[in-house]
Short mmCIF file of N, CA and C and ligand atoms in Angstrom, two decimals:
data_model
loop_
_atom_site.label_atom_id
_atom_site.label_comp_id
_atom_site.label_asym_id
_atom_site.label_seq_id
_atom_site.Cartn_x
_atom_site.Cartn_y
_atom_site.Cartn_z
N UNK I 1 -7.58 54.75 -5.67
CA UNK I 1 -7.88 53.90 -6.83
C UNK I 1 -6.95 54.25 -7.99
N UNK I 2 -6.66 53.26 -8.82
CA UNK I 2 -5.85 53.52 -10.01
C UNK I 2 -6.53 52.87 -11.22
N UNK I 3 -6.34 53.50 -12.36
CA UNK I 3 -6.87 52.93 -13.61
C UNK I 3 -5.70 52.41 -14.41
N UNK I 4 -5.77 51.15 -14.79
CA UNK I 4 -4.73 50.56 -15.64
C UNK I 4 -5.42 49.95 -16.85
N UNK I 5 -5.09 50.51 -18.02
CA UNK I 5 -5.78 50.08 -19.23
C UNK I 5 -7.28 50.31 -19.07
N UNK I 6 -8.06 49.26 -19.23
CA UNK I 6 -9.52 49.38 -19.17
C UNK I 6 -10.10 49.02 -17.81
N UNK I 7 -9.21 48.83 -16.81
CA UNK I 7 -9.71 48.33 -15.51
C UNK I 7 -9.41 49.31 -14.37
N UNK I 8 -10.29 49.25 -13.35
CA UNK I 8 -10.10 50.08 -12.15
C UNK I 8 -9.69 49.16 -11.01
N UNK I 9 -8.63 49.56 -10.30
CA UNK I 9 -8.12 48.78 -9.18
C UNK I 9 -8.19 49.61 -7.91
N UNK I 10 -8.45 48.93 -6.78
CA UNK I 10 -8.46 49.65 -5.51
C UNK I 10 -7.37 49.10 -4.58
N UNK I 11 -6.95 49.94 -3.64
CA UNK I 11 -5.81 49.57 -2.77
C UNK I 11 -6.11 48.27 -2.01
N UNK I 12 -5.10 47.42 -1.93
CA UNK I 12 -5.25 46.14 -1.24
C UNK I 12 -4.19 46.00 -0.15
N UNK I 13 -2.93 46.28 -0.48
CA UNK I 13 -1.85 46.27 0.52
C UNK I 13 -1.03 47.54 0.33
N UNK I 14 -0.84 48.30 1.40
CA UNK I 14 -0.07 49.55 1.28
C UNK I 14 1.42 49.23 1.22
N UNK I 15 2.22 50.22 0.80
CA UNK I 15 3.66 49.99 0.74
C UNK I 15 4.24 49.73 2.13
N UNK I 16 3.66 50.36 3.16
CA UNK I 16 4.13 50.12 4.54
C UNK I 16 3.88 48.67 4.95
N UNK I 17 2.69 48.18 4.65
CA UNK I 17 2.36 46.78 5.01
C UNK I 17 3.29 45.81 4.28
N UNK I 18 3.57 46.09 3.02
CA UNK I 18 4.45 45.21 2.23
C UNK I 18 5.86 45.23 2.81
N UNK I 19 6.36 46.44 3.12
CA UNK I 19 7.74 46.53 3.61
C UNK I 19 7.90 45.88 4.98
N UNK I 20 6.88 46.00 5.80
CA UNK I 20 6.91 45.36 7.13
C UNK I 20 7.02 43.84 6.98
N UNK I 21 6.22 43.30 6.07
CA UNK I 21 6.22 41.84 5.86
C UNK I 21 7.53 41.39 5.22
N UNK I 22 8.04 42.19 4.29
CA UNK I 22 9.30 41.86 3.61
C UNK I 22 10.45 41.83 4.62
N UNK I 23 10.44 42.78 5.54
CA UNK I 23 11.46 42.83 6.58
C UNK I 23 11.40 41.58 7.44
N UNK I 24 10.19 41.20 7.81
CA UNK I 24 10.03 40.04 8.68
C UNK I 24 10.45 38.74 7.94
N UNK I 25 10.11 38.62 6.67
CA UNK I 25 10.54 37.44 5.90
C UNK I 25 12.07 37.40 5.79
N UNK I 26 12.68 38.56 5.57
CA UNK I 26 14.14 38.64 5.46
C UNK I 26 14.82 38.17 6.74
N UNK I 27 14.26 38.59 7.87
CA UNK I 27 14.82 38.19 9.18
C UNK I 27 14.68 36.69 9.38
N UNK I 28 13.51 36.17 9.04
CA UNK I 28 13.27 34.74 9.22
C UNK I 28 14.21 33.91 8.36
N UNK I 29 14.36 34.31 7.08
CA UNK I 29 15.26 33.58 6.18
C UNK I 29 16.71 33.67 6.66
N UNK I 30 17.11 34.84 7.15
CA UNK I 30 18.48 35.01 7.63
C UNK I 30 18.75 34.07 8.82
N UNK I 31 17.74 33.90 9.66
CA UNK I 31 17.91 33.01 10.81
C UNK I 31 17.92 31.54 10.35
N UNK I 32 17.01 31.20 9.46
CA UNK I 32 16.91 29.79 9.03
C UNK I 32 18.12 29.32 8.23
N UNK I 33 18.78 30.24 7.53
CA UNK I 33 19.89 29.83 6.66
C UNK I 33 21.26 30.29 7.18
N UNK I 34 21.32 30.63 8.45
CA UNK I 34 22.59 31.04 9.04
C UNK I 34 23.61 29.91 8.90
N UNK I 35 24.83 30.23 8.52
CA UNK I 35 25.90 29.23 8.38
C UNK I 35 25.66 28.26 7.22
N UNK I 36 24.70 28.56 6.35
CA UNK I 36 24.43 27.66 5.22
C UNK I 36 24.80 28.36 3.91
N UNK I 37 25.20 27.53 2.93
CA UNK I 37 25.54 28.06 1.62
C UNK I 37 24.25 28.29 0.84
N UNK I 38 23.85 29.56 0.69
CA UNK I 38 22.52 29.82 0.12
C UNK I 38 22.56 30.66 -1.16
N UNK I 39 21.72 30.27 -2.11
CA UNK I 39 21.53 31.05 -3.34
C UNK I 39 20.05 31.41 -3.44
N UNK I 40 19.77 32.70 -3.54
CA UNK I 40 18.40 33.14 -3.82
C UNK I 40 18.23 33.24 -5.32
N UNK I 41 17.13 32.72 -5.83
CA UNK I 41 16.85 32.82 -7.27
C UNK I 41 15.51 33.52 -7.45
N UNK I 42 15.56 34.73 -8.00
CA UNK I 42 14.33 35.49 -8.20
C UNK I 42 13.79 35.24 -9.60
N UNK I 43 12.46 35.09 -9.67
CA UNK I 43 11.82 34.79 -10.95
C UNK I 43 11.33 36.11 -11.57
N UNK I 44 11.95 36.46 -12.69
CA UNK I 44 11.59 37.69 -13.40
C UNK I 44 10.37 37.46 -14.30
N UNK I 45 9.57 38.47 -14.66
CA UNK I 45 9.77 39.86 -14.28
C UNK I 45 9.14 40.20 -12.92
N UNK I 46 8.10 39.49 -12.57
CA UNK I 46 7.23 39.89 -11.46
C UNK I 46 7.91 40.08 -10.11
N UNK I 47 8.96 39.28 -9.83
CA UNK I 47 9.54 39.30 -8.47
C UNK I 47 10.63 40.35 -8.29
N UNK I 48 10.86 41.21 -9.30
CA UNK I 48 12.02 42.09 -9.20
C UNK I 48 11.96 43.05 -8.01
N UNK I 49 10.79 43.57 -7.71
CA UNK I 49 10.69 44.56 -6.64
C UNK I 49 10.72 43.88 -5.27
N UNK I 50 10.01 42.78 -5.16
CA UNK I 50 10.00 42.01 -3.91
C UNK I 50 11.42 41.50 -3.61
N UNK I 51 12.10 40.99 -4.63
CA UNK I 51 13.45 40.44 -4.43
C UNK I 51 14.38 41.54 -3.93
N UNK I 52 14.26 42.74 -4.49
CA UNK I 52 15.15 43.85 -4.08
C UNK I 52 14.92 44.19 -2.60
N UNK I 53 13.67 44.33 -2.20
CA UNK I 53 13.39 44.69 -0.81
C UNK I 53 13.71 43.54 0.14
N UNK I 54 13.44 42.31 -0.29
CA UNK I 54 13.74 41.15 0.57
C UNK I 54 15.25 41.06 0.81
N UNK I 55 16.03 41.20 -0.26
CA UNK I 55 17.48 41.03 -0.14
C UNK I 55 18.11 42.09 0.76
N UNK I 56 17.49 43.28 0.84
CA UNK I 56 18.02 44.33 1.73
C UNK I 56 17.90 43.90 3.19
N UNK I 57 17.05 42.92 3.45
CA UNK I 57 16.84 42.44 4.82
C UNK I 57 17.48 41.09 5.09
N UNK I 58 18.32 40.63 4.17
CA UNK I 58 19.06 39.39 4.39
C UNK I 58 20.41 39.79 4.99
N UNK I 59 20.67 39.28 6.18
CA UNK I 59 21.86 39.72 6.91
C UNK I 59 22.97 38.67 6.93
N UNK I 60 22.82 37.62 6.14
CA UNK I 60 23.85 36.57 6.07
C UNK I 60 24.47 36.61 4.66
N UNK I 61 25.69 36.06 4.47
CA UNK I 61 26.26 36.05 3.13
C UNK I 61 25.37 35.21 2.21
N UNK I 62 25.01 35.76 1.04
CA UNK I 62 24.09 35.04 0.15
C UNK I 62 24.32 35.48 -1.29
N UNK I 63 24.16 34.52 -2.21
CA UNK I 63 24.21 34.86 -3.63
C UNK I 63 22.80 35.16 -4.09
N UNK I 64 22.67 36.00 -5.13
CA UNK I 64 21.36 36.17 -5.77
C UNK I 64 21.50 36.07 -7.28
N UNK I 65 20.57 35.34 -7.86
CA UNK I 65 20.57 35.15 -9.30
C UNK I 65 19.13 35.31 -9.80
N UNK I 66 18.98 35.45 -11.11
CA UNK I 66 17.66 35.72 -11.69
C UNK I 66 17.37 34.74 -12.82
N UNK I 67 16.13 34.28 -12.87
CA UNK I 67 15.73 33.42 -13.99
C UNK I 67 14.42 33.94 -14.58
N UNK I 68 14.11 33.41 -15.74
CA UNK I 68 12.83 33.71 -16.37
C UNK I 68 12.14 32.40 -16.68
N UNK I 69 10.85 32.46 -16.87
CA UNK I 69 10.13 31.27 -17.28
C UNK I 69 9.58 31.55 -18.67
N UNK I 70 9.93 30.70 -19.60
CA UNK I 70 9.37 30.89 -20.94
C UNK I 70 8.18 29.95 -21.06
N UNK I 71 7.10 30.42 -21.63
CA UNK I 71 5.91 29.58 -21.82
C UNK I 71 5.68 29.36 -23.30
N UNK I 72 5.42 28.15 -23.68
CA UNK I 72 5.04 27.89 -25.06
C UNK I 72 4.10 26.69 -25.07
N UNK I 73 3.42 26.48 -26.18
CA UNK I 73 2.49 25.37 -26.26
C UNK I 73 3.18 24.19 -26.93
N UNK I 74 3.09 23.04 -26.30
CA UNK I 74 3.74 21.85 -26.85
C UNK I 74 3.18 21.49 -28.22
N UNK I 75 3.96 20.78 -29.02
CA UNK I 75 3.54 20.47 -30.38
C UNK I 75 2.50 19.36 -30.41
N UNK I 76 2.58 18.47 -29.42
CA UNK I 76 1.70 17.30 -29.49
C UNK I 76 0.42 17.44 -28.67
N UNK I 77 0.39 18.38 -27.75
CA UNK I 77 -0.87 18.60 -27.03
C UNK I 77 -1.01 20.09 -26.73
N UNK I 78 -2.15 20.44 -26.18
CA UNK I 78 -2.42 21.87 -26.00
C UNK I 78 -1.94 22.37 -24.64
N UNK I 79 -1.30 21.48 -23.89
CA UNK I 79 -0.86 21.89 -22.55
C UNK I 79 0.28 22.90 -22.64
N UNK I 80 0.21 23.89 -21.78
CA UNK I 80 1.26 24.90 -21.78
C UNK I 80 2.51 24.33 -21.11
N UNK I 81 3.65 24.53 -21.75
CA UNK I 81 4.91 24.03 -21.19
C UNK I 81 5.68 25.22 -20.66
N UNK I 82 6.20 25.09 -19.46
CA UNK I 82 6.99 26.21 -18.91
C UNK I 82 8.42 25.74 -18.74
N UNK I 83 9.34 26.55 -19.18
CA UNK I 83 10.74 26.15 -19.14
C UNK I 83 11.56 27.23 -18.45
N UNK I 84 12.51 26.77 -17.66
CA UNK I 84 13.38 27.70 -16.94
C UNK I 84 14.48 28.19 -17.87
N UNK I 85 14.66 29.51 -17.95
CA UNK I 85 15.78 30.01 -18.75
C UNK I 85 16.64 30.97 -17.94
N UNK I 86 17.94 30.95 -18.21
CA UNK I 86 18.84 31.94 -17.64
C UNK I 86 19.53 31.55 -16.35
N UNK I 87 19.43 30.30 -15.94
CA UNK I 87 20.12 29.92 -14.70
C UNK I 87 21.61 29.76 -15.01
N UNK I 88 22.40 30.76 -14.57
CA UNK I 88 23.83 30.70 -14.87
C UNK I 88 24.65 30.62 -13.58
N UNK I 89 23.99 30.19 -12.51
CA UNK I 89 24.68 30.05 -11.22
C UNK I 89 24.72 28.57 -10.88
N UNK I 90 25.87 28.13 -10.34
CA UNK I 90 25.98 26.73 -9.94
C UNK I 90 25.24 26.54 -8.63
N UNK I 91 24.24 25.65 -8.62
CA UNK I 91 23.48 25.46 -7.37
C UNK I 91 23.75 24.08 -6.75
N UNK I 92 24.56 23.29 -7.40
CA UNK I 92 24.86 21.95 -6.87
C UNK I 92 25.48 22.08 -5.46
N UNK I 93 24.93 21.31 -4.53
CA UNK I 93 25.47 21.31 -3.17
C UNK I 93 25.13 22.57 -2.36
N UNK I 94 24.22 23.40 -2.90
CA UNK I 94 23.84 24.62 -2.17
C UNK I 94 22.35 24.59 -1.84
N UNK I 95 21.98 25.40 -0.85
CA UNK I 95 20.56 25.57 -0.53
C UNK I 95 20.00 26.68 -1.41
N UNK I 96 18.83 26.42 -2.00
CA UNK I 96 18.23 27.40 -2.92
C UNK I 96 16.91 27.90 -2.34
N UNK I 97 16.71 29.21 -2.42
CA UNK I 97 15.39 29.78 -2.11
C UNK I 97 14.91 30.52 -3.35
N UNK I 98 13.80 30.05 -3.89
CA UNK I 98 13.20 30.65 -5.07
C UNK I 98 12.32 31.82 -4.62
N UNK I 99 12.52 32.98 -5.21
CA UNK I 99 11.72 34.16 -4.83
C UNK I 99 10.68 34.43 -5.91
N UNK I 100 9.42 34.34 -5.52
CA UNK I 100 8.30 34.57 -6.46
C UNK I 100 7.46 35.74 -5.98
N UNK I 101 6.81 36.42 -6.92
CA UNK I 101 5.88 37.48 -6.55
C UNK I 101 4.55 36.90 -6.06
N UNK I 102 4.06 35.89 -6.82
CA UNK I 102 2.75 35.34 -6.49
C UNK I 102 2.69 33.86 -6.88
N UNK I 103 2.07 33.07 -6.02
CA UNK I 103 1.78 31.67 -6.37
C UNK I 103 0.26 31.58 -6.49
N UNK I 104 -0.17 31.23 -7.72
CA UNK I 104 -1.60 31.19 -8.02
C UNK I 104 -2.00 29.70 -8.12
N UNK I 105 -1.98 29.11 -9.31
CA UNK I 105 -2.29 27.68 -9.43
C UNK I 105 -1.15 26.81 -8.91
N UNK I 106 0.06 27.36 -8.87
CA UNK I 106 1.23 26.60 -8.43
C UNK I 106 1.96 25.93 -9.58
N UNK I 107 1.42 26.06 -10.77
CA UNK I 107 2.02 25.43 -11.95
C UNK I 107 3.46 25.92 -12.20
N UNK I 108 3.66 27.22 -12.11
CA UNK I 108 4.99 27.78 -12.39
C UNK I 108 6.03 27.25 -11.41
N UNK I 109 5.72 27.30 -10.11
CA UNK I 109 6.76 26.84 -9.17
C UNK I 109 6.99 25.34 -9.28
N UNK I 110 5.94 24.58 -9.56
CA UNK I 110 6.14 23.12 -9.71
C UNK I 110 7.12 22.84 -10.85
N UNK I 111 6.95 23.53 -11.98
CA UNK I 111 7.82 23.32 -13.14
C UNK I 111 9.24 23.79 -12.82
N UNK I 112 9.35 24.92 -12.15
CA UNK I 112 10.68 25.45 -11.81
C UNK I 112 11.41 24.50 -10.86
N UNK I 113 10.68 23.94 -9.91
CA UNK I 113 11.30 23.04 -8.93
C UNK I 113 11.84 21.79 -9.62
N UNK I 114 11.09 21.27 -10.59
CA UNK I 114 11.58 20.10 -11.33
C UNK I 114 12.88 20.44 -12.05
N UNK I 115 12.94 21.60 -12.71
CA UNK I 115 14.16 22.00 -13.42
C UNK I 115 15.32 22.20 -12.46
N UNK I 116 15.06 22.83 -11.33
CA UNK I 116 16.15 23.12 -10.38
C UNK I 116 16.67 21.85 -9.72
N UNK I 117 15.78 20.91 -9.41
CA UNK I 117 16.19 19.66 -8.75
C UNK I 117 17.22 18.89 -9.59
N UNK I 118 17.12 19.05 -10.93
CA UNK I 118 18.06 18.35 -11.82
C UNK I 118 19.49 18.80 -11.62
N UNK I 119 19.67 19.99 -11.03
CA UNK I 119 21.03 20.54 -10.82
C UNK I 119 21.62 20.11 -9.47
N UNK I 120 20.95 19.21 -8.77
CA UNK I 120 21.42 18.66 -7.48
C UNK I 120 21.69 19.68 -6.37
N UNK I 121 20.75 20.57 -6.11
CA UNK I 121 20.93 21.45 -4.95
C UNK I 121 20.72 20.65 -3.66
N UNK I 122 21.19 21.17 -2.53
CA UNK I 122 20.97 20.47 -1.25
C UNK I 122 19.49 20.54 -0.86
N UNK I 123 18.88 21.69 -1.13
CA UNK I 123 17.45 21.85 -0.85
C UNK I 123 16.92 22.99 -1.71
N UNK I 124 15.60 22.97 -1.95
CA UNK I 124 14.97 24.10 -2.65
C UNK I 124 13.69 24.46 -1.91
N UNK I 125 13.58 25.72 -1.51
CA UNK I 125 12.34 26.20 -0.87
C UNK I 125 11.82 27.39 -1.67
N UNK I 126 10.54 27.67 -1.49
CA UNK I 126 9.92 28.77 -2.22
C UNK I 126 9.47 29.86 -1.25
N UNK I 127 9.87 31.10 -1.55
CA UNK I 127 9.42 32.25 -0.77
C UNK I 127 8.61 33.14 -1.70
N UNK I 128 7.34 33.33 -1.39
CA UNK I 128 6.49 34.16 -2.25
C UNK I 128 5.85 35.28 -1.44
N UNK I 129 5.73 36.43 -2.06
CA UNK I 129 5.08 37.54 -1.35
C UNK I 129 3.59 37.25 -1.21
N UNK I 130 2.97 36.78 -2.29
CA UNK I 130 1.52 36.54 -2.28
C UNK I 130 1.20 35.09 -2.63
N UNK I 131 0.16 34.57 -2.02
CA UNK I 131 -0.26 33.19 -2.25
C UNK I 131 -1.79 33.15 -2.28
N UNK I 132 -2.33 32.51 -3.34
CA UNK I 132 -3.79 32.39 -3.45
C UNK I 132 -4.17 30.94 -3.15
N UNK I 133 -4.40 30.58 -1.89
CA UNK I 133 -4.68 29.18 -1.54
C UNK I 133 -5.88 28.59 -2.26
N UNK I 134 -6.90 29.42 -2.53
CA UNK I 134 -8.11 28.89 -3.19
C UNK I 134 -7.85 28.49 -4.64
N UNK I 135 -6.86 29.10 -5.26
CA UNK I 135 -6.56 28.81 -6.68
C UNK I 135 -5.53 27.70 -6.81
N UNK I 136 -4.83 27.41 -5.71
CA UNK I 136 -3.69 26.48 -5.76
C UNK I 136 -4.13 25.05 -6.05
N UNK I 137 -3.50 24.43 -7.06
CA UNK I 137 -3.73 23.00 -7.28
C UNK I 137 -2.41 22.31 -7.63
N UNK I 138 -1.34 22.83 -7.08
CA UNK I 138 -0.01 22.29 -7.37
C UNK I 138 0.41 21.20 -6.40
N UNK I 139 1.68 20.83 -6.49
CA UNK I 139 2.23 19.78 -5.64
C UNK I 139 2.97 20.41 -4.45
N UNK I 140 3.80 21.41 -4.76
CA UNK I 140 4.66 22.01 -3.74
C UNK I 140 4.06 23.33 -3.26
N UNK I 141 3.58 23.34 -2.02
CA UNK I 141 3.06 24.59 -1.44
C UNK I 141 4.23 25.52 -1.13
N UNK I 142 4.06 26.84 -1.26
CA UNK I 142 5.18 27.73 -0.93
C UNK I 142 5.56 27.61 0.55
N UNK I 143 6.87 27.67 0.83
CA UNK I 143 7.37 27.47 2.19
C UNK I 143 7.33 28.75 3.03
N UNK I 144 7.59 29.88 2.38
CA UNK I 144 7.55 31.17 3.07
C UNK I 144 6.54 32.05 2.31
N UNK I 145 5.53 32.54 3.04
CA UNK I 145 4.45 33.31 2.41
C UNK I 145 4.31 34.66 3.11
N UNK I 146 4.32 35.73 2.32
CA UNK I 146 4.09 37.06 2.88
C UNK I 146 2.63 37.23 3.25
N UNK I 147 1.76 37.12 2.25
CA UNK I 147 0.32 37.28 2.47
C UNK I 147 -0.45 36.21 1.71
N UNK I 148 -1.36 35.51 2.41
CA UNK I 148 -2.32 34.64 1.73
C UNK I 148 -3.49 35.53 1.36
N UNK I 149 -3.88 35.50 0.09
CA UNK I 149 -4.90 36.46 -0.38
C UNK I 149 -6.05 35.73 -1.08
N UNK I 150 -7.21 36.40 -1.17
CA UNK I 150 -8.34 35.78 -1.88
C UNK I 150 -8.03 35.62 -3.36
N UNK I 151 -8.84 34.83 -4.03
CA UNK I 151 -8.61 34.54 -5.44
C UNK I 151 -9.13 35.67 -6.33
N UNK I 152 -8.45 36.83 -6.29
CA UNK I 152 -8.83 37.96 -7.13
C UNK I 152 -7.57 38.54 -7.76
N UNK I 153 -7.71 39.17 -8.90
CA UNK I 153 -6.54 39.66 -9.63
C UNK I 153 -5.93 40.88 -8.93
N UNK I 154 -4.60 40.85 -8.76
CA UNK I 154 -3.90 41.97 -8.12
C UNK I 154 -2.80 42.51 -9.05
N UNK I 155 -2.43 43.75 -8.79
CA UNK I 155 -1.44 44.42 -9.63
C UNK I 155 -0.59 45.36 -8.77
N UNK I 156 0.64 45.63 -9.22
CA UNK I 156 1.52 46.57 -8.50
C UNK I 156 2.67 45.84 -7.83
N UNK I 157 3.68 46.60 -7.42
CA UNK I 157 4.84 46.06 -6.72
C UNK I 157 5.44 44.87 -7.51
N UNK I 158 5.58 45.09 -8.82
CA UNK I 158 6.16 44.05 -9.68
C UNK I 158 5.14 43.28 -10.49
N UNK I 159 3.93 43.18 -9.97
CA UNK I 159 2.88 42.42 -10.68
C UNK I 159 2.22 43.30 -11.74
N UNK I 160 1.90 42.70 -12.87
CA UNK I 160 1.38 43.50 -13.98
C UNK I 160 -0.04 43.14 -14.37
N UNK I 161 -0.67 44.10 -15.06
CA UNK I 161 -1.89 43.81 -15.81
C UNK I 161 -1.54 44.19 -17.25
N UNK I 162 -1.45 43.22 -18.12
CA UNK I 162 -1.00 43.45 -19.51
C UNK I 162 0.29 44.26 -19.55
N UNK I 163 1.25 43.89 -18.73
CA UNK I 163 2.59 44.51 -18.65
C UNK I 163 2.59 45.90 -18.03
N UNK I 164 1.45 46.39 -17.57
CA UNK I 164 1.42 47.70 -16.92
C UNK I 164 1.19 47.53 -15.42
N UNK I 165 1.63 48.52 -14.66
CA UNK I 165 1.37 48.55 -13.22
C UNK I 165 2.49 47.99 -12.36
N UNK I 166 3.54 47.46 -12.98
CA UNK I 166 4.63 46.86 -12.18
C UNK I 166 5.33 47.89 -11.29
N UNK I 167 5.31 49.15 -11.71
CA UNK I 167 6.02 50.21 -11.00
C UNK I 167 5.31 50.72 -9.76
N UNK I 168 4.05 50.34 -9.54
CA UNK I 168 3.31 50.86 -8.39
C UNK I 168 3.92 50.36 -7.08
N UNK I 169 4.00 51.27 -6.09
CA UNK I 169 4.62 50.95 -4.80
C UNK I 169 3.77 50.01 -3.95
N UNK I 170 2.44 50.13 -4.12
CA UNK I 170 1.50 49.33 -3.33
C UNK I 170 0.89 48.24 -4.22
N UNK I 171 0.06 47.39 -3.61
CA UNK I 171 -0.62 46.35 -4.39
C UNK I 171 -2.12 46.66 -4.43
N UNK I 172 -2.68 46.59 -5.62
CA UNK I 172 -4.08 46.93 -5.85
C UNK I 172 -4.84 45.72 -6.34
N UNK I 173 -6.14 45.68 -5.98
CA UNK I 173 -6.98 44.56 -6.38
C UNK I 173 -8.04 45.06 -7.36
N UNK I 174 -8.37 44.21 -8.31
CA UNK I 174 -9.39 44.57 -9.31
C UNK I 174 -10.68 44.94 -8.59
N UNK I 175 -11.23 46.11 -8.93
CA UNK I 175 -12.45 46.58 -8.27
C UNK I 175 -13.63 45.72 -8.73
N UNK I 176 -14.42 45.32 -7.74
CA UNK I 176 -15.60 44.49 -8.09
C UNK I 176 -16.62 45.34 -8.83
N UNK I 177 -17.31 44.71 -9.79
CA UNK I 177 -18.38 45.42 -10.53
C UNK I 177 -19.49 45.78 -9.56
N UNK I 178 -20.04 47.02 -9.70
CA UNK I 178 -21.14 47.39 -8.80
C UNK I 178 -22.50 47.15 -9.43
P1 IMP P 201 0.77 30.05 -11.36
O1 IMP P 201 1.67 29.28 -12.28
O2 IMP P 201 -0.69 29.83 -11.68
O3 IMP P 201 1.05 29.86 -9.90
O4 IMP P 201 0.92 31.58 -11.72
C1 IMP P 201 2.03 32.28 -11.45
C2 IMP P 201 2.14 33.49 -12.37
O5 IMP P 201 0.87 33.98 -12.86
C3 IMP P 201 2.74 34.63 -11.59
O6 IMP P 201 4.15 34.58 -11.60
C4 IMP P 201 2.15 35.84 -12.28
O7 IMP P 201 2.96 36.21 -13.38
C5 IMP P 201 0.81 35.40 -12.81
N1 IMP P 201 -0.30 35.80 -11.91
C6 IMP P 201 -1.10 34.98 -11.19
N2 IMP P 201 -2.01 35.68 -10.50
C7 IMP P 201 -1.79 36.99 -10.78
C8 IMP P 201 -2.41 38.23 -10.35
O8 IMP P 201 -3.37 38.28 -9.54
N3 IMP P 201 -1.87 39.38 -10.85
C9 IMP P 201 -0.82 39.39 -11.72
N4 IMP P 201 -0.22 38.26 -12.14
C10 IMP P 201 -0.69 37.08 -11.68
#
């Protein structure tokens, strides 16, 4: 168990389980994109650790780039607007794989896909380490999924709780109240 801020978390996925899955995803992507012009785009901050381990298992020539999502509230309504920032790689005419740490409601990837499509890539797919199917209400389901998980808060391996816990090697789940 680990304590982060005011919350207690218990082990959910060990570092061995994560690395095994990351290796298998890397092999699958390398096979699917063989002979193709591919750019991996990792979404910071959360995906930094997953992207590093995934890329070590990519055995084909590939570019990697990093983006961030800025969130702000629109002036005319209360809906949160998410905007892609930092894309400095040309993706026109290339295959893109977006690397995410977690897909929850799907809002983030839907917005990112709209922004990326404007740059005329040949294709865009999403590879996420974690996916919460029960929380998902988006349009584009992730194409490559490491683990489908229940709808509970997780931390570690890049994922944070109030910016803490990203450095943990394993993934922990919020401990249920007893
Ligand atoms: P979505 O737009 O609802 O799919 O949420 C995606 C973002 O929410 C992720 O990139 C994370 O930053 C954050 N998030 C969603 N669920 C969790 C969680 O269980 N732990 C930590 N961050 C989460």
